[in-house]
Structure formats: C-alpha cells, structure tokens
GROMACS .gro file of C-alpha atoms in nm:
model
  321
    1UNK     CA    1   0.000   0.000   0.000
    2UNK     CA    2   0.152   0.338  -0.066
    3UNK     CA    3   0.194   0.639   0.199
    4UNK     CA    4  -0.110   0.818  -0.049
    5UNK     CA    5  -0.319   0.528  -0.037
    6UNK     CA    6  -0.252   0.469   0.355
    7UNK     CA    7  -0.284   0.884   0.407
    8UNK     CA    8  -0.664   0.868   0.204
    9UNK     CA    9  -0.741   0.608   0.388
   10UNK     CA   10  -0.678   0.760   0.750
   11UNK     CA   11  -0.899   1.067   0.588
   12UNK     CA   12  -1.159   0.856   0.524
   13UNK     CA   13  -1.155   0.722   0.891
   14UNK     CA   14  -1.148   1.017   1.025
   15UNK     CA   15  -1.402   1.161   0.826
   16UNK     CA   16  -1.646   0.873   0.943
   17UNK     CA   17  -1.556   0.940   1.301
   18UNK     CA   18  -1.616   1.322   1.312
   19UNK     CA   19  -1.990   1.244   1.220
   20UNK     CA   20  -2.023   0.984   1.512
   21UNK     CA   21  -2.295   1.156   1.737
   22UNK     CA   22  -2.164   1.376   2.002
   23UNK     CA   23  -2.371   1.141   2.288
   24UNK     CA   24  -2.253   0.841   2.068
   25UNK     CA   25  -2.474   0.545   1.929
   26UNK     CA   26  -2.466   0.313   2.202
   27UNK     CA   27  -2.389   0.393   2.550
   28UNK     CA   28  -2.036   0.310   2.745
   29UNK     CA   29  -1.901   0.181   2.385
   30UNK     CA   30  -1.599   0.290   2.175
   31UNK     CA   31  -1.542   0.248   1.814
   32UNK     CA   32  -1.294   0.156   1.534
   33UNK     CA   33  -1.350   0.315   1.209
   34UNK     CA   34  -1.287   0.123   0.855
   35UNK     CA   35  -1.196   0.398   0.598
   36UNK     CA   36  -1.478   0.177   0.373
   37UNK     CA   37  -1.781   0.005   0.427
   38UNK     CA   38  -1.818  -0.378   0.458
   39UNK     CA   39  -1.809  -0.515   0.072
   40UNK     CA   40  -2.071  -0.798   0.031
   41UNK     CA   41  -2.039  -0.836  -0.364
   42UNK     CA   42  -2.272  -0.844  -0.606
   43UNK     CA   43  -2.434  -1.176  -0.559
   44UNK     CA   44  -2.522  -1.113  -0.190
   45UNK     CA   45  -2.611  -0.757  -0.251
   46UNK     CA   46  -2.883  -0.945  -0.486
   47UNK     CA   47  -3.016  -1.130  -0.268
   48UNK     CA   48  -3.023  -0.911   0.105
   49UNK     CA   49  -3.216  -0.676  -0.165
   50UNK     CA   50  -3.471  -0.956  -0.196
   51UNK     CA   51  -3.469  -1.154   0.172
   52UNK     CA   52  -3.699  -0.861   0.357
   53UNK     CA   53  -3.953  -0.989   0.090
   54UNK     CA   54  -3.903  -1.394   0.203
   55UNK     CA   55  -3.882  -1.318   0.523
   56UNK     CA   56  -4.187  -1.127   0.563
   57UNK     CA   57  -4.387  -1.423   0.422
   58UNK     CA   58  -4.236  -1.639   0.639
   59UNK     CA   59  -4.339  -1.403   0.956
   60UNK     CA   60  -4.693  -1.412   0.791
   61UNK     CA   61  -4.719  -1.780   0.761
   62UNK     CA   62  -4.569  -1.842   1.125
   63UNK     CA   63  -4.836  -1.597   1.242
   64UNK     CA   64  -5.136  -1.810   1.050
   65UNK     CA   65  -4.984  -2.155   1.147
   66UNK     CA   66  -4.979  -2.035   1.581
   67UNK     CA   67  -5.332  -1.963   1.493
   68UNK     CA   68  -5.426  -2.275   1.299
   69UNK     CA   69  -5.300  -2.443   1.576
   70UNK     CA   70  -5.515  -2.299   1.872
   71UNK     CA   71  -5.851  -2.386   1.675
   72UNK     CA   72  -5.754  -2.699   1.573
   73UNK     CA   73  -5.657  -2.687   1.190
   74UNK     CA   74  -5.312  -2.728   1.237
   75UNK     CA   75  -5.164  -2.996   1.510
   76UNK     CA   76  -5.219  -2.905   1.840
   77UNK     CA   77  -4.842  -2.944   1.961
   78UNK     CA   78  -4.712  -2.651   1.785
   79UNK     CA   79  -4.915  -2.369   1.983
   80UNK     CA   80  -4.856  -2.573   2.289
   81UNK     CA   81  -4.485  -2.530   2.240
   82UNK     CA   82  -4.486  -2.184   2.186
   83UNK     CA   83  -4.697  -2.080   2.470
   84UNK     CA   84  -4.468  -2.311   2.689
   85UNK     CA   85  -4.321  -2.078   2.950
   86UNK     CA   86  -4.500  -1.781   2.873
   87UNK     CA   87  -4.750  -1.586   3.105
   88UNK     CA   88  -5.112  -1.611   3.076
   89UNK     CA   89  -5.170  -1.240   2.997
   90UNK     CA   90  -4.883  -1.239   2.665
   91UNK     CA   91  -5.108  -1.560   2.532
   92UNK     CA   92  -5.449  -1.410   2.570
   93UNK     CA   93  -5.287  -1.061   2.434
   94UNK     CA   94  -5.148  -1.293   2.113
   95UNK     CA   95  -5.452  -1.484   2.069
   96UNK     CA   96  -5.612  -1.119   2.073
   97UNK     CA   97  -5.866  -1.044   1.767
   98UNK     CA   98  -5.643  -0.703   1.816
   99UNK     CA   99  -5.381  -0.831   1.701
  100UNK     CA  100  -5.486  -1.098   1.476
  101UNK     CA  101  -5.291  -1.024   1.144
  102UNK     CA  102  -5.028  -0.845   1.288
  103UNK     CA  103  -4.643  -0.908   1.209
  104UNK     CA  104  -4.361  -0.688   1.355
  105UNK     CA  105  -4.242  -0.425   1.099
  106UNK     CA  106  -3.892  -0.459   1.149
  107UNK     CA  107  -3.734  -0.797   1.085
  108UNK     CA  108  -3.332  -0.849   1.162
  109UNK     CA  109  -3.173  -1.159   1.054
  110UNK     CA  110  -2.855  -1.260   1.183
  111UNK     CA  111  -2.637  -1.370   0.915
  112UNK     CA  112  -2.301  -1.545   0.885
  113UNK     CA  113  -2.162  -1.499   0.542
  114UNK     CA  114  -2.013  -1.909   0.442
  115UNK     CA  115  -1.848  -2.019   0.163
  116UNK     CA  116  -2.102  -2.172   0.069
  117UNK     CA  117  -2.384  -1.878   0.097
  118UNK     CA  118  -2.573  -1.695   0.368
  119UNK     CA  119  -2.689  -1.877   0.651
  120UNK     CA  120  -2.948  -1.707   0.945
  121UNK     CA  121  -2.875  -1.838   1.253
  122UNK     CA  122  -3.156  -1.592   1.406
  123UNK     CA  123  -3.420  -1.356   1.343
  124UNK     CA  124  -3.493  -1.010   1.622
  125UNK     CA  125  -3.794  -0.886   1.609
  126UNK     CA  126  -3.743  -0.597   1.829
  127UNK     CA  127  -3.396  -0.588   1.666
  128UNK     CA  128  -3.083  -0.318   1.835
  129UNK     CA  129  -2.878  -0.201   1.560
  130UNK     CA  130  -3.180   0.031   1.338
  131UNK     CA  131  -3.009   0.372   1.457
  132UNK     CA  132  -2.617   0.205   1.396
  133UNK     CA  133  -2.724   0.106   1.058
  134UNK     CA  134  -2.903   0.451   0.953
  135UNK     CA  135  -2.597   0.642   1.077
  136UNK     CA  136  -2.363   0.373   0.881
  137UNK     CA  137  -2.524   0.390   0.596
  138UNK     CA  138  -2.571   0.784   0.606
  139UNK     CA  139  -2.192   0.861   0.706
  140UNK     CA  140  -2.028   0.623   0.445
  141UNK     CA  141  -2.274   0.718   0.160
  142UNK     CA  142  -2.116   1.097   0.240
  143UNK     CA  143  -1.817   0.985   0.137
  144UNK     CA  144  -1.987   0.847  -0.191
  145UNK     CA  145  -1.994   0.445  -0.131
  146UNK     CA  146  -2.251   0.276  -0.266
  147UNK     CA  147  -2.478   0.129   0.031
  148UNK     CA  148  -2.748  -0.085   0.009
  149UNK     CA  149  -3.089   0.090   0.038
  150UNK     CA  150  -2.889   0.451   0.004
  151UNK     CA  151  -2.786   0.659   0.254
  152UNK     CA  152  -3.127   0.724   0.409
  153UNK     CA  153  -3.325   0.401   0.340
  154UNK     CA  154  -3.346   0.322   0.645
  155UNK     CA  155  -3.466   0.665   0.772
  156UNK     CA  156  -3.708   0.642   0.480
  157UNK     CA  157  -3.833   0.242   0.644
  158UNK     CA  158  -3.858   0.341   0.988
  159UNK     CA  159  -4.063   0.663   0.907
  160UNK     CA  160  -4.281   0.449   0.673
  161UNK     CA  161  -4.422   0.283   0.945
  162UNK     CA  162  -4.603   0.503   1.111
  163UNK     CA  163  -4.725   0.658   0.842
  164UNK     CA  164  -4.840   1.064   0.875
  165UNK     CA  165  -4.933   0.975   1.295
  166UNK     CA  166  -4.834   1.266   1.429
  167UNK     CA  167  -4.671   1.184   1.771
  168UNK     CA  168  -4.442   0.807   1.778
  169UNK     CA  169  -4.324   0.738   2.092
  170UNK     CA  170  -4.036   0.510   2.115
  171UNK     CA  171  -4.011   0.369   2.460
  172UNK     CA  172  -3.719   0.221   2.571
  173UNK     CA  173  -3.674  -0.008   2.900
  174UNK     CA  174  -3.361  -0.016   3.128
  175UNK     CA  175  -3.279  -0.375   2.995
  176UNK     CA  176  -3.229  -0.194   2.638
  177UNK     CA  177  -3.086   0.133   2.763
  178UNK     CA  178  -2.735   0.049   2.576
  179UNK     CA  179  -2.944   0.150   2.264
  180UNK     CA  180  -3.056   0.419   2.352
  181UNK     CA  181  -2.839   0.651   2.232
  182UNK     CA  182  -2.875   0.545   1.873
  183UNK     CA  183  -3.275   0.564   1.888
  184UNK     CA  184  -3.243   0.898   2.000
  185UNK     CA  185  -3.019   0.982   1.731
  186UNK     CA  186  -3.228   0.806   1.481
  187UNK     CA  187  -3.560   1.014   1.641
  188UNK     CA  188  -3.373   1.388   1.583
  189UNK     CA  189  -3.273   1.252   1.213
  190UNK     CA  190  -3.625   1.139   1.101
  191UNK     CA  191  -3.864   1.427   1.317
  192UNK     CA  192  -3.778   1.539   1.612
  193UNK     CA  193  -4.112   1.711   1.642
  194UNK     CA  194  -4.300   1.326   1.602
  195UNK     CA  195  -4.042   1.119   1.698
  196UNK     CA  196  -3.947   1.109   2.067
  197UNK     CA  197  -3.780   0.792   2.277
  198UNK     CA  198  -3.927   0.692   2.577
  199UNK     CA  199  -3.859   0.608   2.934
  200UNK     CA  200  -4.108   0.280   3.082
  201UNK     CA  201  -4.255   0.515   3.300
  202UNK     CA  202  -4.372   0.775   3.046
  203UNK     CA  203  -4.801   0.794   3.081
  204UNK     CA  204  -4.862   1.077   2.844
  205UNK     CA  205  -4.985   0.890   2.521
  206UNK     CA  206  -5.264   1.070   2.346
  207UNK     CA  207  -5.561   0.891   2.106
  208UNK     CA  208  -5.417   0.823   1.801
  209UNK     CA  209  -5.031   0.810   1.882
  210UNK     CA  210  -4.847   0.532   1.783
  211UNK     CA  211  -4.574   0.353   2.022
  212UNK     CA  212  -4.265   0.152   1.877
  213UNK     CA  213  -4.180  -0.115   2.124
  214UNK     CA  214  -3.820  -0.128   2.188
  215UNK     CA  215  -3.840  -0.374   2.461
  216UNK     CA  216  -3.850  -0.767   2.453
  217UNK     CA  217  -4.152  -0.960   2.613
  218UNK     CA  218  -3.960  -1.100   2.903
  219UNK     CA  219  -3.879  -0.762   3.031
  220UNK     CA  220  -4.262  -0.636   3.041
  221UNK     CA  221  -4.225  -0.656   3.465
  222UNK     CA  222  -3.964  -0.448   3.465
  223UNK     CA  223  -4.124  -0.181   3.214
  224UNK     CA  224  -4.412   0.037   3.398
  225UNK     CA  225  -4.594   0.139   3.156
  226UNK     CA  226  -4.618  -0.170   2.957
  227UNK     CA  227  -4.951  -0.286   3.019
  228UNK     CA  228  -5.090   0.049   2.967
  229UNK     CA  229  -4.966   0.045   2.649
  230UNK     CA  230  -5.088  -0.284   2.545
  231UNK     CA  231  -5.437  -0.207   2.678
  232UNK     CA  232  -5.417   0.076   2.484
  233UNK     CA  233  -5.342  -0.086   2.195
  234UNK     CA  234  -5.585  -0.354   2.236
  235UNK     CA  235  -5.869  -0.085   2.231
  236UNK     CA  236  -5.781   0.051   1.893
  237UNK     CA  237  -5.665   0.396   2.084
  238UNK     CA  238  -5.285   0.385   1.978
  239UNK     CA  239  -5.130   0.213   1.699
  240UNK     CA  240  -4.841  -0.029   1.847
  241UNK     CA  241  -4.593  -0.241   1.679
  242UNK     CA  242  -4.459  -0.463   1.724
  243UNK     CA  243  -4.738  -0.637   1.879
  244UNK     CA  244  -4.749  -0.827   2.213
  245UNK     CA  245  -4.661  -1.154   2.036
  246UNK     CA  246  -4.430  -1.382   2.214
  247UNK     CA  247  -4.436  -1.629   1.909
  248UNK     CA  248  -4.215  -1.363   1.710
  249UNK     CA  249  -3.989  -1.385   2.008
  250UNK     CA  250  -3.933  -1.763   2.001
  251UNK     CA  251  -3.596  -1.906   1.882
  252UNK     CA  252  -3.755  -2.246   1.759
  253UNK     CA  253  -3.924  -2.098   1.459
  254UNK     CA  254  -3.657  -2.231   1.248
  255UNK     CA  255  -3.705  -2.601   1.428
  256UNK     CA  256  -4.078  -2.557   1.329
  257UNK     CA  257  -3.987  -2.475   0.981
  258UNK     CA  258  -3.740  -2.759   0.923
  259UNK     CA  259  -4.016  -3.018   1.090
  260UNK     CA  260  -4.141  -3.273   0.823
  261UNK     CA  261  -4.506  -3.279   0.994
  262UNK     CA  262  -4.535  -2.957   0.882
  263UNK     CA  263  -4.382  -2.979   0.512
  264UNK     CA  264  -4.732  -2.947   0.375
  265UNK     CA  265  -4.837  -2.596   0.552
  266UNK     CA  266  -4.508  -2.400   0.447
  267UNK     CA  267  -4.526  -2.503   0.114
  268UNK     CA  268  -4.875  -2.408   0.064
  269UNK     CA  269  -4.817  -2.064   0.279
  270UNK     CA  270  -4.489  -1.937   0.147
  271UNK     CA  271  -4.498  -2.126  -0.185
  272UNK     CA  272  -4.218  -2.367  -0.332
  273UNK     CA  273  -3.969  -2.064  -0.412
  274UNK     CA  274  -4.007  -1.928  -0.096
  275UNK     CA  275  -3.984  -2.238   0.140
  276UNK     CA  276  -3.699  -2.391  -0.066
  277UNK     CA  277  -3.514  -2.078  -0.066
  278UNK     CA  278  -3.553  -2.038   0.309
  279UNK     CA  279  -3.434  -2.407   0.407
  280UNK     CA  280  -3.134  -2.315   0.209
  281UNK     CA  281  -3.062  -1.987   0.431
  282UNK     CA  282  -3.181  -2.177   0.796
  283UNK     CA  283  -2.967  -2.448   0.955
  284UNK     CA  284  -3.152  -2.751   1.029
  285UNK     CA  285  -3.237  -2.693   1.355
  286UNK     CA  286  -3.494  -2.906   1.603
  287UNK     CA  287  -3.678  -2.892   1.933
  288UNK     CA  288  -3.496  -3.049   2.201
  289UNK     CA  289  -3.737  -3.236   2.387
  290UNK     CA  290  -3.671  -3.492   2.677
  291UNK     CA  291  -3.927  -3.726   2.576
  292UNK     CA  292  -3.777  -4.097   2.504
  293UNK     CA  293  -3.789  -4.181   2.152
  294UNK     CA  294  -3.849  -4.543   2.085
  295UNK     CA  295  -3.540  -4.771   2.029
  296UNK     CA  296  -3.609  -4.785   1.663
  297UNK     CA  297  -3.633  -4.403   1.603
  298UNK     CA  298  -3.361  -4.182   1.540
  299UNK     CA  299  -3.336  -3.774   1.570
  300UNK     CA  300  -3.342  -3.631   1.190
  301UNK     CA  301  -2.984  -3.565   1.011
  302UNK     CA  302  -2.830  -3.670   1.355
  303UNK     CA  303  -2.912  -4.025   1.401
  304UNK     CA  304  -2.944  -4.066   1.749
  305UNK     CA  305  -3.185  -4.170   1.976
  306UNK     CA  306  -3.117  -3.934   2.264
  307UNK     CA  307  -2.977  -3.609   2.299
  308UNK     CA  308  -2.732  -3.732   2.566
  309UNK     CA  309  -2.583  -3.927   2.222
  310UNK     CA  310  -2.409  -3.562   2.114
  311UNK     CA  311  -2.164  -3.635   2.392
  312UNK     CA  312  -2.019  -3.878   2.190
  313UNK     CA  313  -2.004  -3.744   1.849
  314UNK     CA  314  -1.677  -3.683   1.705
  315UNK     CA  315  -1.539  -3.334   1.652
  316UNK     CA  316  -1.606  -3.358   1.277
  317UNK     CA  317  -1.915  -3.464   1.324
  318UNK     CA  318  -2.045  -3.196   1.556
  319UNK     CA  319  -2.082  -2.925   1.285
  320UNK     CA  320  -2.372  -2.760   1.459
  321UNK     CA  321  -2.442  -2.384   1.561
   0.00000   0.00000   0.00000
C-alpha cells in the first residue's frame, strides 16, 4: 500500500468518526473506524435486496400456522410449544382479535456470510442495531460508497411505518438502555417534532399516537408502563408495533420450519420458491425435547436416539451452531 493510499485512507476514517454523534450510538461503547464500508459483492447484494420480501412471508405464515394451531386446523403441539413458558396475559394478548394479522415491521436476521452462501442463525424482532445502521449507511454514503438501500433508506423504512401519525413514541426499558443513544439519534434525524424515545414510566400517550416497542416480552415486569400500552393498543386507541406476540420472540421458529409434519403448511403458505429458498438460508435446527424416543427411532440428520448421544459425536461430526 503506498503512503497516499494509507494517508486517504486515515482521511476517510477520520471523516467517518467526526460524524459519530456527540452522545454516541450506544452507551459506554468505543469504536474503530474502517476507511470503507463492509463489501458484500454483487451476488449477496442481490439477494439481502430480496430476503426482507421472504422473510416477511415467512413471519406471515408463522403468524397463521400459531393460529391454525389454537382452533384446531393445524396440530395441536405446535401452539402448545410456543406458549410453553409464557405468562397467561402475553397468550391471551397474542390470541387477541387485536392483534390478529399483525407481524412486527422490522425484521433483523442474523447472518453469517459461508463459503457456501448466507446462513441465518436468528431472526430479532425488536432488533438493536436500526439507529447504527441509519448512521452507517448515512456517514459512508457521504463519502460516496454505494450502500445498500442509500444513505437514508433506512430513515425512509422506519418513518414508513407510522405513516403521517403525528406523535411516535419510542419507549425504551432499562434492559435496552445500551441503545438508547442510537434511537435517540435516529428520532432527531427522522422528526424530532413526532419522533421522541421513551422512558417505561412515560403515561402521556394521546388517542391516536403510535408507540414503537423497543423492549423484549420477558422484560414487560420491569417496564411500567407496559400494560398500559398494550391495553391501549388492544382498544384501537394507539397504533403499536410490534405487537405483544411472544411467538415472534421464540428461537424455535426455524425447528418448526425444518419439521417434516409440517412440510405441507409452508409449502402451501410461502410457496415452493419461498420455502426452498428459506431451508437453504436456515440451519436444520430441532426442538430439544426430553421425551424418550423409541429404540427404533432416530433424531433427523443426527441419528441418534437421545440427545445425551451428542456427547459422543466426534469433533467432525459436531458441525452444529
């Protein structure tokens, strides 16, 4: 590399870093600055362009097979394993007419890039990371890199939303405080006057308002004004997303997806492109369930009969996640 190269590139840097927010993006944490933006190529630029679109289904046809499931049209075992665990109140407030259709409106997969292609090892529904990304995509696209959805598409996403309500409160809990900082930032960049972040304790929502949930379901006892807010929501008096729905939460959506009982549904609800295309992005994953299998059985793509078996699997043949 030559001294020019090495000087444009410490320009660069610094040029990124002198747009960093002066209360930062997430609280107590320090950066390093790459004079360029991560480069994905143009194959995987292709297809993040097209995932939101596969994943969305996907959220849609999770959401129809819960409720196939509590009336019977679907088996029985699948709402039973998502409700496992979860209080009374968050399954009543999911099975709500309310909420019947609804799907959260920001989806975050977590992806490791493989030689072999993308693979999503998770998916956030109440995702950290929107106001990082905006600012990324905004400070780099200064400096004239080409970014994927520009350098304010996802100002433009978030907005979209919420359409033309005219107050959106963001409400953050203490578990999330770490993000914070980029929220706010996000907030001032999009409308300060409409957009404002949130403390759980904040009581002053108006008919009409809309509230973006920035807190996970586990944390609703130790957010104040939660249940407010979902009561509110439930009457039709504030528009909320994303919606009191613990099955969005759940980290064994993939497990469902991958289950043979269930071939039939996801074919017919995200169609064969769709559903073939997402087995290929989703490790095979399952539902670990202490139940004995019979003798004769055998756990799918593992064959064993137990899960105390994985002890004994070789190195090479523990390639799991």
């Amino acid at each position: 590399m030559t001294t020019g190269t090495t000087s444009e590139a410490a320009e660069r840097a610094h040029s990124v870093k002198e747009h960093l927010p002066p209360e930062g993006l997430f609280q107590d944490q320090h950066w390093r600055i790459s004079p360029k933006p991560f480069s994905v190529g143009e194959k995987v630029a292709a297809e993040f362009q097209t995932l939101g679109r596969v994943l969305l289904q996907f959220y849609r046809a999770v959401n129809l097979l819960y409720r196939h499931s509590v009336t019977g049209k679907q088996p029985g075992w699948v709402a039973d394993w998502l409700d496992r665990g979860k209080p009374a109140n968050l399954v009543a407030l999911q099975r709500s007419d309310a909420f019947k259709n609804d799907v959260p409106r920001v989806i975050r997969p977590d992806i490791l890039v493989t030689d072999s292609g993308l693979s999503i090892i998770e998916l956030d529904s109440v995702p950290g990371g929107i106001g990082l990304t905006a600012w990324l995509n905004k400070a780099y696209s200064a400096l004239e890199f080409p970014v994927l959805g520009g350098g304010d598409g996802v100002h433009r996403g978030f907005a979209s939303i919420f359409g033309d309500v005219q107050a959106v409160h963001i409400i953050v809990s203490e578990e999330a405080g770490n993000y914070r900082p980029e929220m706010e930032w996000l907030s001032q960049e999009v409308d300060s006057r409409r957009f404002q972040v949130r403390s759980g304790s904040f009581k002053g929502f108006s008919k009409g308002d809309a509230v973006y949930r920035f807190f996970e379901l586990f944390d609703v006892p130790n957010v104040a004004n939660a249940q407010e807010v979902f009561e509110l929501a439930e009457r039709r008096e504030i528009f909320l997303t994303p919606a009191p729905k613990p099955v969005f939460e759940e980290k064994m959506l993939f497990a469902l997806l991958c289950n043979r009982n269930l071939e039939t549904f996801w074919r017919q609800n995200l169609g064969e492109s769709f559903f073939k295309r997402l087995l290929s992005l989703a490790p095979y994953s399952w539902l670990i369930d202490p139940t004995p299998l019979p003798p004769h059985a055998a756990i799918p793509q593992l064959n064993i009969t137990d899960w105390q078996q994985l002890k004994t699997l070789s190195q090479r043949e523990r390639d799991l996640i």
